[in-house]
Short mmCIF file of C-alpha atoms and ligand atoms in Angstrom, two decimals:
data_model
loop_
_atom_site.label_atom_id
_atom_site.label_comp_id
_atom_site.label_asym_id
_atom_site.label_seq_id
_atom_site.Cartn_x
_atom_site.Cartn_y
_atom_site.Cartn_z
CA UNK C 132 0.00 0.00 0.00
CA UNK C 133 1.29 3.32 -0.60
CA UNK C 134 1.64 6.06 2.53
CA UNK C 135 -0.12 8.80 1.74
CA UNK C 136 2.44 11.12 2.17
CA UNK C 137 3.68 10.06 -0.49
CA UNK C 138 0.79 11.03 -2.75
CA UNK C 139 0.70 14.18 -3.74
CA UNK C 140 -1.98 14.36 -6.74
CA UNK C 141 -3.92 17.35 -7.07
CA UNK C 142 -7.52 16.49 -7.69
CA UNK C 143 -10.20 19.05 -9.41
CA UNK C 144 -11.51 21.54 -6.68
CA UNK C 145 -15.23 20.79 -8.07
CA UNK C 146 -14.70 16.77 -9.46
CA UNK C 147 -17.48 15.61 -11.89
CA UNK C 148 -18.34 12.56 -11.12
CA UNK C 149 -19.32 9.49 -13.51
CA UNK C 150 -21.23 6.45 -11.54
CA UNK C 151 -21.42 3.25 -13.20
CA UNK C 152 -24.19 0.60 -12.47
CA UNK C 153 -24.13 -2.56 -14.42
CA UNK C 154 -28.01 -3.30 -14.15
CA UNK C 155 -29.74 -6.85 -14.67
CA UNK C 156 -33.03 -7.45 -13.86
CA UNK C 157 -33.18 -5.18 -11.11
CA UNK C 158 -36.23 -3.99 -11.55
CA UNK C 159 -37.01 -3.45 -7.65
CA UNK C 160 -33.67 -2.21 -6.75
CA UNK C 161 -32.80 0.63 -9.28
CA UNK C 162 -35.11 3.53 -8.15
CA UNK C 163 -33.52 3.39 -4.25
CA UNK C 164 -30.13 2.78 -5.33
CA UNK C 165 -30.38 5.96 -7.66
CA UNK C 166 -32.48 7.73 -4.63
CA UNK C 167 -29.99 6.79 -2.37
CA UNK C 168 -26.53 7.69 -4.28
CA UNK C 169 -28.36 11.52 -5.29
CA UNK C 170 -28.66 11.80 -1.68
CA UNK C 171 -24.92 11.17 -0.89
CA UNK C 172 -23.89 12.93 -4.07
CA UNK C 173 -25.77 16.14 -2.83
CA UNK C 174 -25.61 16.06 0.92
CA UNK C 175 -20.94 16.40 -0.21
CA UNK C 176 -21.71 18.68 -3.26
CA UNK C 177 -20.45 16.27 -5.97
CA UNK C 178 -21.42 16.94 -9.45
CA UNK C 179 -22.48 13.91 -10.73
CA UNK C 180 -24.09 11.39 -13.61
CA UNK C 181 -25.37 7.79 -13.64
CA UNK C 182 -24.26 5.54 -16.45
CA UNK C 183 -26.33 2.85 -16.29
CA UNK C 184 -25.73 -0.32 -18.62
CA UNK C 185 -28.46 -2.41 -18.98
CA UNK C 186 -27.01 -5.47 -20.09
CA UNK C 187 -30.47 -7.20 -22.18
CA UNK C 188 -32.85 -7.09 -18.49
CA UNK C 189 -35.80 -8.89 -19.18
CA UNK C 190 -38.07 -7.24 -16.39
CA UNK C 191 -39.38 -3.94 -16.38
CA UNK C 192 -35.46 -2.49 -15.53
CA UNK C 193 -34.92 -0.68 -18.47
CA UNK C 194 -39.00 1.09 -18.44
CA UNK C 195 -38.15 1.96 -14.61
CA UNK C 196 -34.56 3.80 -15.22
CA UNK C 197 -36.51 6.01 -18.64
CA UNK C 198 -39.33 6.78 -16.26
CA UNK C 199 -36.96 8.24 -13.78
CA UNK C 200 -34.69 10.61 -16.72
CA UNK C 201 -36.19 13.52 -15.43
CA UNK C 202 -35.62 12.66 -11.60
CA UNK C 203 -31.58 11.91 -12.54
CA UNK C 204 -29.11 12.91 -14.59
CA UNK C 205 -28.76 9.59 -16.28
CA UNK C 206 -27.45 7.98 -19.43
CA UNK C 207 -28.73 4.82 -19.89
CA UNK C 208 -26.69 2.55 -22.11
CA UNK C 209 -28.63 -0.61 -23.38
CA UNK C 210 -26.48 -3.13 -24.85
CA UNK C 211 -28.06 -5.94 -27.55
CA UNK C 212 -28.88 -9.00 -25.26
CA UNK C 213 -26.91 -10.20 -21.90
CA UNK C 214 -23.52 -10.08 -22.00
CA UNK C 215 -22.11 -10.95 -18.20
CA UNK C 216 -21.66 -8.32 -16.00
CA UNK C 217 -17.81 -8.41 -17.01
CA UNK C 218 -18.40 -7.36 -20.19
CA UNK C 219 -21.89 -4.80 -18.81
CA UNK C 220 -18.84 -3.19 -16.72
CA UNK C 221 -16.44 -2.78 -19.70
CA UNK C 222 -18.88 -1.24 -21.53
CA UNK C 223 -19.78 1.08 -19.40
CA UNK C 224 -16.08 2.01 -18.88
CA UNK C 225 -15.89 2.66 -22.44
CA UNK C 226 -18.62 5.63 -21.84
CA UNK C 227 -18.31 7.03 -18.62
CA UNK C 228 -16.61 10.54 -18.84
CA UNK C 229 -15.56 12.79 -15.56
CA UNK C 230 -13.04 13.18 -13.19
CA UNK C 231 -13.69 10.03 -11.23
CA UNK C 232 -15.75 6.93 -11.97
CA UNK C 233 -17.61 5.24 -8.61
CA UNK C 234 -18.73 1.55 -9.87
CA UNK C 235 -21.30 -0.17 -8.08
CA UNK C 236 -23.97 -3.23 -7.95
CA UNK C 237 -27.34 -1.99 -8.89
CA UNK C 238 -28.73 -4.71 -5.83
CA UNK C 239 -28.07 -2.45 -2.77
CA UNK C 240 -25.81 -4.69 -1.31
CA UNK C 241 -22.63 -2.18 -1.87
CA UNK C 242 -24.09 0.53 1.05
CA UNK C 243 -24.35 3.74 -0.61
CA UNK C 244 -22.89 6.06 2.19
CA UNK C 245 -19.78 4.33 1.43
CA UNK C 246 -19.30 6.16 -1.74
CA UNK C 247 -17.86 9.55 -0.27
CA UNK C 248 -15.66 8.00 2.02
CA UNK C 249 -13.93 6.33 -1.27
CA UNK C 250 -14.46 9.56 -2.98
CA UNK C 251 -12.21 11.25 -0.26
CA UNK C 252 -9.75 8.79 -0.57
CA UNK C 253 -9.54 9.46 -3.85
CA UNK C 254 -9.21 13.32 -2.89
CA UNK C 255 -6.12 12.74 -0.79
CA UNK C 256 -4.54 10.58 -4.05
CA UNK C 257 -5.57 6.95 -4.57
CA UNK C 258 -6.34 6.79 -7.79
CA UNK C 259 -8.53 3.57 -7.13
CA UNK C 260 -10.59 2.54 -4.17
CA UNK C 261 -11.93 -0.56 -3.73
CA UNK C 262 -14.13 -2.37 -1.27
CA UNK C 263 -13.54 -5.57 0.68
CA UNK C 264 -16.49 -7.71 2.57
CA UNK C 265 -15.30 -7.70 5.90
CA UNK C 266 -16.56 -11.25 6.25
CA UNK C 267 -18.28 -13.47 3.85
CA UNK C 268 -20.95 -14.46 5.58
CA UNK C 269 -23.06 -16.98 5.58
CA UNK C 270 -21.76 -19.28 2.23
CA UNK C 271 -21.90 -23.14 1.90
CA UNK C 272 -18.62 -24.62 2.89
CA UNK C 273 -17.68 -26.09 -1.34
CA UNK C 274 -18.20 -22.36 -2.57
CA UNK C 275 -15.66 -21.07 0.25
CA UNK C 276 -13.31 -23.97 -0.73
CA UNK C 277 -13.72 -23.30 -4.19
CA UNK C 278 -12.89 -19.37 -3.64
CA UNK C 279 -9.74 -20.55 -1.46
CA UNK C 280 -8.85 -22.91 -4.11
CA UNK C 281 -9.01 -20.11 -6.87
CA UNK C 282 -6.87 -17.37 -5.36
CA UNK C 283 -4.01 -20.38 -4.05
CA UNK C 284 -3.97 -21.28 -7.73
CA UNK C 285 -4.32 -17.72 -9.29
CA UNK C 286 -1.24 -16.20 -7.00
CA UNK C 287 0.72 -19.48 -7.08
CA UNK C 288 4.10 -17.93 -8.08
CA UNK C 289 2.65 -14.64 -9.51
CA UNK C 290 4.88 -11.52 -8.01
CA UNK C 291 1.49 -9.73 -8.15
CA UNK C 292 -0.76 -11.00 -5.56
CA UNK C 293 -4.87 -10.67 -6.32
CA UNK C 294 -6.53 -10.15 -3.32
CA UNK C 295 -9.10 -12.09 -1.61
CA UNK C 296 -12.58 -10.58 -1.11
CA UNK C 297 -12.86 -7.82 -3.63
CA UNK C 298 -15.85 -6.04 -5.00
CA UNK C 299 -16.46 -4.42 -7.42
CA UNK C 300 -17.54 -1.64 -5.36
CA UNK C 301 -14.52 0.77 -6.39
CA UNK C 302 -13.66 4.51 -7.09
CA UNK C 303 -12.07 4.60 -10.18
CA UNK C 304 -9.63 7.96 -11.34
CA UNK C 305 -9.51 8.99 -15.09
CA UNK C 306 -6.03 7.17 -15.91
CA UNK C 307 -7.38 4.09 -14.16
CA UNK C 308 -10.23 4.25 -16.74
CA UNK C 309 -7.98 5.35 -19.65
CA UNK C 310 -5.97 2.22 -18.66
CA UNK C 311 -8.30 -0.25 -18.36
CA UNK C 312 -9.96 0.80 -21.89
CA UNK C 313 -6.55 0.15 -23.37
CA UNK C 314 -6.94 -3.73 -22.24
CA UNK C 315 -8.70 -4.73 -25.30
CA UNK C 316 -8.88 -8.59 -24.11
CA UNK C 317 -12.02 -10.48 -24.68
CA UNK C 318 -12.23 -12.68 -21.92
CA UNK C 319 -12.28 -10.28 -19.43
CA UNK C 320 -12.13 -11.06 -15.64
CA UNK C 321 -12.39 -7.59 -14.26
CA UNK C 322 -10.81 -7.99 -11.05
CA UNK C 323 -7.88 -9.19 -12.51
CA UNK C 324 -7.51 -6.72 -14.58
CA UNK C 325 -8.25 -3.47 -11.97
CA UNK C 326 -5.02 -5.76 -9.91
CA UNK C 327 -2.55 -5.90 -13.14
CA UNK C 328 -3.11 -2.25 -14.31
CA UNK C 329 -1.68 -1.20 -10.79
CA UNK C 330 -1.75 2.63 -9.82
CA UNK C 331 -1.91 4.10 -6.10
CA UNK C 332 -4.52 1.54 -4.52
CA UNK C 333 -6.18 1.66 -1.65
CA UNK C 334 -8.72 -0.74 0.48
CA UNK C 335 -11.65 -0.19 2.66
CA UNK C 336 -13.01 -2.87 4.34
CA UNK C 337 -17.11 -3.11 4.10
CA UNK C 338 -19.94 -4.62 5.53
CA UNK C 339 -21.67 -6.02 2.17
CA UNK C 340 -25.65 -6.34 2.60
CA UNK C 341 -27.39 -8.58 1.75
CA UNK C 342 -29.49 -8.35 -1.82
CA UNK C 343 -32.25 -5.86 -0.98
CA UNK C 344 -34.56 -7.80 -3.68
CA UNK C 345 -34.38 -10.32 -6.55
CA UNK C 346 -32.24 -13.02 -6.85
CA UNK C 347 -28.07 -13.03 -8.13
CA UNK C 348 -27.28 -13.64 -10.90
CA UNK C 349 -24.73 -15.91 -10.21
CA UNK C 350 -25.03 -19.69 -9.79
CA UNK C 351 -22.28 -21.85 -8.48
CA UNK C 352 -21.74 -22.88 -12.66
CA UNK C 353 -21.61 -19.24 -13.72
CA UNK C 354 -18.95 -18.66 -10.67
CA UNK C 355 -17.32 -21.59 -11.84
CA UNK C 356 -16.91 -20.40 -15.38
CA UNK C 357 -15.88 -16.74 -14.16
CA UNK C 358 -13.29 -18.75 -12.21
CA UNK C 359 -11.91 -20.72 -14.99
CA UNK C 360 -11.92 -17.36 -17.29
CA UNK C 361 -10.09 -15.17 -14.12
CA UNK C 362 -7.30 -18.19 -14.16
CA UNK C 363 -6.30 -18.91 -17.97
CA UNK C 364 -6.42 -14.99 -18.40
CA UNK C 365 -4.24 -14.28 -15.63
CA UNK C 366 -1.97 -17.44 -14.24
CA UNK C 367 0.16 -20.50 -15.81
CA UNK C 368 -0.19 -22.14 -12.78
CA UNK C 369 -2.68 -24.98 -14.07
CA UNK C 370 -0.57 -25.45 -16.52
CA UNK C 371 2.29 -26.04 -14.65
CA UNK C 372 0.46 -28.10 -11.73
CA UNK C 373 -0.18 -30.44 -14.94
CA UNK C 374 3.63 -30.74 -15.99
CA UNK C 375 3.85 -31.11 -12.31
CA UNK C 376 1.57 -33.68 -11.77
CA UNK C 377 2.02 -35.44 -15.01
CA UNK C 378 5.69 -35.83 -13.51
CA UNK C 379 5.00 -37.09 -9.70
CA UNK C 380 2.55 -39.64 -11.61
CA UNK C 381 5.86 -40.74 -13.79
CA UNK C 382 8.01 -40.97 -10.69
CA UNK C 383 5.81 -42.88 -8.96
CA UNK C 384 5.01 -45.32 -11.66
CA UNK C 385 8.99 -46.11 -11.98
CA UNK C 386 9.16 -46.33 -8.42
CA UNK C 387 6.86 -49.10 -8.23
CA UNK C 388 8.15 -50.59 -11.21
CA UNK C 389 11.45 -50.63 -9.82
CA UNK C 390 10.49 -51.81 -6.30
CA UNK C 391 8.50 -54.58 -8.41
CA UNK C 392 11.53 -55.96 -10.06
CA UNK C 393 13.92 -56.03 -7.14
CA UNK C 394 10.79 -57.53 -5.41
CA UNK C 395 10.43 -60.20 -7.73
CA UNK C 396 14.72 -60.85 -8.09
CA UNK C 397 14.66 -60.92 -4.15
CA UNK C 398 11.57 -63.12 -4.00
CA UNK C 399 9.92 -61.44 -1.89
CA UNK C 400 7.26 -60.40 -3.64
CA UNK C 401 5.34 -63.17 -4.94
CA UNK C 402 3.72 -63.47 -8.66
CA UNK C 403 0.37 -61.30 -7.87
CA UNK C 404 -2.40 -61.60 -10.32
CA UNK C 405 -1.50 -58.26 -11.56
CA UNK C 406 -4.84 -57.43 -12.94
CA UNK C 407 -5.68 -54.87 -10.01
CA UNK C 408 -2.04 -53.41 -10.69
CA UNK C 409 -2.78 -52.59 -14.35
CA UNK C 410 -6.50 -51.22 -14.02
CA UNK C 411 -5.66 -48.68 -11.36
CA UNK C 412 -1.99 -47.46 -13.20
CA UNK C 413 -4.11 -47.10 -16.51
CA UNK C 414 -7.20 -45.47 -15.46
CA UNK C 415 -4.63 -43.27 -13.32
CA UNK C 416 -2.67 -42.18 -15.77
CA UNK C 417 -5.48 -42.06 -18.78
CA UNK C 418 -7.32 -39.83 -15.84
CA UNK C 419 -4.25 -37.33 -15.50
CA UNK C 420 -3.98 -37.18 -19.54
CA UNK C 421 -7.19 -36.30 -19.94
CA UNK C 422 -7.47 -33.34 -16.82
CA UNK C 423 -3.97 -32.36 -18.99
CA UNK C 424 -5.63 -31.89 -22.25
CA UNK C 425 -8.82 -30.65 -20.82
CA UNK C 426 -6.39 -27.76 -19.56
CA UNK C 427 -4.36 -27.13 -22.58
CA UNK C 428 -7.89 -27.15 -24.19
CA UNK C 429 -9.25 -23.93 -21.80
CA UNK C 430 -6.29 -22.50 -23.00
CA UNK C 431 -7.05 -22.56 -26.75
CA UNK C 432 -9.99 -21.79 -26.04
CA UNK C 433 -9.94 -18.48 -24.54
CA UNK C 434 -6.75 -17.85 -27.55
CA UNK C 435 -9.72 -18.76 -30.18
CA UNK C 436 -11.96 -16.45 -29.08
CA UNK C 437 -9.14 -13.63 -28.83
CA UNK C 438 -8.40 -14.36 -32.66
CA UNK C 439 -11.78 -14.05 -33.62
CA UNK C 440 -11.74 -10.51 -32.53
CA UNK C 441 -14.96 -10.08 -32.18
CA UNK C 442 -16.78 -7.00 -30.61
CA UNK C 443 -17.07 -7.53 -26.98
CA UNK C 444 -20.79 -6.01 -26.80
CA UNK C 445 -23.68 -4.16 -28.81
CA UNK C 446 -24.82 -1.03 -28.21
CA UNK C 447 -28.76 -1.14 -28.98
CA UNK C 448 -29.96 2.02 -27.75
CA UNK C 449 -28.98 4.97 -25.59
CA UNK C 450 -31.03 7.11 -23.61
CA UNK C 451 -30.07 10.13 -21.82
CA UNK C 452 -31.57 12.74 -19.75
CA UNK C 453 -31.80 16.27 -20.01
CA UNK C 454 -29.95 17.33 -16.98
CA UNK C 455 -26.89 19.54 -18.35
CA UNK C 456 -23.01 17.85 -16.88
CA UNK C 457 -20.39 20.07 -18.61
CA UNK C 458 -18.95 17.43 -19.50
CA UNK C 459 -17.08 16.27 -23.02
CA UNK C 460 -19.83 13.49 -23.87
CA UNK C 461 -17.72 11.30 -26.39
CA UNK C 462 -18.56 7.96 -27.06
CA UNK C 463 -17.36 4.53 -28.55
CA UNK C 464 -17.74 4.69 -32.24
CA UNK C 465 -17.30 1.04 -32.50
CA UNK C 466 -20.08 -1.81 -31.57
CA UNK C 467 -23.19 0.46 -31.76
CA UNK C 468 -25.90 -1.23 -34.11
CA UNK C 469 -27.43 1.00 -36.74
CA UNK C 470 -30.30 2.11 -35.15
CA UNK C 471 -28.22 3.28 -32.08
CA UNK C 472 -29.60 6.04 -31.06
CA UNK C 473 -29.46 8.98 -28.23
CA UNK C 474 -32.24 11.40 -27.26
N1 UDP R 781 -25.27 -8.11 -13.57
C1 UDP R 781 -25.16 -7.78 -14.90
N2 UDP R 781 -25.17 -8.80 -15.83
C2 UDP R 781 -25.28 -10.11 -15.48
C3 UDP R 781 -25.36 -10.43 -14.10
C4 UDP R 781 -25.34 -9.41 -13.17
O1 UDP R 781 -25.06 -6.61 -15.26
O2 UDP R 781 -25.30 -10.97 -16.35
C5 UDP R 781 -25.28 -7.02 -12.56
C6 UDP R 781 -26.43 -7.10 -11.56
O3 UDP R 781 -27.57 -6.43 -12.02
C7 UDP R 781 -25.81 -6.39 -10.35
C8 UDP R 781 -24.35 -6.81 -10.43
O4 UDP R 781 -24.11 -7.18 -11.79
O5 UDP R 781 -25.88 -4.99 -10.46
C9 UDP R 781 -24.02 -7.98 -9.51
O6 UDP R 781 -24.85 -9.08 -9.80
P1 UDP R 781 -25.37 -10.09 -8.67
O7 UDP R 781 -25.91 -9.30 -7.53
O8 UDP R 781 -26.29 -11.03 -9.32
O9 UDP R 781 -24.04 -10.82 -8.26
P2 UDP R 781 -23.52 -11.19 -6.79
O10 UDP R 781 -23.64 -9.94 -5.96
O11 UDP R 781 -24.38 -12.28 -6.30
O12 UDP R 781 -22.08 -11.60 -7.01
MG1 MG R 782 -25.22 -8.82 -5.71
#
């Protein structure tokens, strides 16, 4: 962590500031969350807009945030179908202008009146701010194993440690946003990537609520697959457990067929039927082939679908409000369909 004193960035006197909610099927939880955040944004004088990226909600989400463009300053950002809220977040990142960028669930579960105690952090330097759950809570004992399992693997011999316990609750300054845009990656795993771009970073631990309605989004598969994605894009270290494991398996086999032979040239081992022997040594080693290739396989995978170089997302249709911000409103010319449009 860096000591502050050692900061010494001068931030805007009057900051304009650019909140990002990735929003899917949130129907219940949008209004308060915007209600909420004016009320912090006004009660500390920050000039502020919502960028909100509906990423294809099939509730009433997207009717609930254009009844409300008169009520907020909003730009509402509606992407072709659902994406993941990895690739919701990039495109919102792609355009959210201002000095700062505050990034938060649309579910209530990030608390609100947390944002300008980032916000000052920011003020004294950090140019990113992130929130930690103090504790996580009440989760079944596989999915805690499975997160320990994850980060073990993912900082296995890395020099750049991901921490544990991250949100994506975060405070975001310009060149943090500037650098993450340049990360043109496909397969994005967004925590990893807010880690490797480094900058002055700071953490504040939270108290994460629980969802204040509606269900996550998130099922032990999808958490799986984010998993899988957040380790080929940023560790070897599968990879290399394989070599390594391929290798104790090799070792071992010689082993026994050594002890085997002396066994047999000593007499003390007896003729055995052998059968058992060769079942368990090929279904062993056919079993450790196949986890091999099943990892090499992730890997091409995730290079296919960088070659493909596809568009991340699709813009379908943007909506803003009113409500003047003085700010430069420049957008992505790239992955907006045809009928894109802004009112
Ligand atoms: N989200 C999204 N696209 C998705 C899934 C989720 O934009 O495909 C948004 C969701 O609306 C919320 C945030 O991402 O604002 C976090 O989602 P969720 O609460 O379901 O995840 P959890 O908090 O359980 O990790
Ligand atoms: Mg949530």
């Amino acid at each position: 962590m860096t000591p502050l004193s050692k900061l010494s960035i001068a931030r805007p006197a009057d900051p304009f500031v650019a909140c990002l909610i990735p929003m899917y099927n949130e129907q219940d939880n949008i209004v308060s969350l915007l209600t909420r955040l004016t009320a912090e944004f006004e009660t500390h004088g920050y000039r502020h807009r919502f960028y909100i990226v509906d990423d294809g909600s099939r509730d009433g989400s997207v009717e609930k945030v254009q009844s409300c463009l008169d009520q907020f300053p909003i730009t509402l950002i509606q992407l072709s179908r659902n994406f993941g809220k990895e690739t919701a977040l990039t495109a919102g990142l792609d355009y959210v202008d201002g000095d700062v960028v505050v990034m938060i669930d649309a579910d209530l579960q990030h608390p609100p009146e947390m944002v300008p105690v980032f916000l000052d952090y920011w003020r004294q330097g950090y140019d990113m701010v992130y929130g930690a759950r103090r504790c996580r809570g009440v989760e079944s004992p596989l999915k805690k194993l499975c997160t320990r399992a994850f980060y073990a693997l993912v900082n296995w011999g890395s020099p750049m440690k991901m921490p544990e316990n991250t949100q994506d609750f975060r405070v975001l300054d310009r060149c943090v946003v500037d650098a993450l845009r340049e990360m043109k990656e496909r397969n994005r795993f967004m925590k990893g990537l807010y880690n490797w771009v480094g900058f002055n970073q700071k953490m504040v631990e939270i108290d994460v609520n629980e969802r204040a309605a509606g269900e996550t989004k998130f099922n032990f598969r999808s958490l799986l697959n984010l998993g899988l994605t957040g380790l080929t894009a940023f560790s070897n270290a599968p990879l290399r457990l394989s070599v390594y494991v391929g290798f104790g398996v090799a070792m071992a086999s010689i082993t026994y067929a050594v002890c085997m032979v002396l066994g047999k040239l000593f007499g003390v081992i007896s003729t055995p039927p052998g059968w058992p022997t060769l079942v368990v040594a090929i279904s062993f080693l056919g079993g450790v082939q196949l986890i091999a290739i099943g990892i090499l396989g992730e890997y091409i995978g995730r290079i296919y679908e960088e070659v493909k170089q596809r568009p991340s997302y699709f813009t379908k249709k943007i909506d803003r409000s009113p409500h003047q911000t003085n700010v430069n409103t420049t957008e992505p010319t790239t992955n907006k369909c045809s009928n894109c449009s802004g009112s």
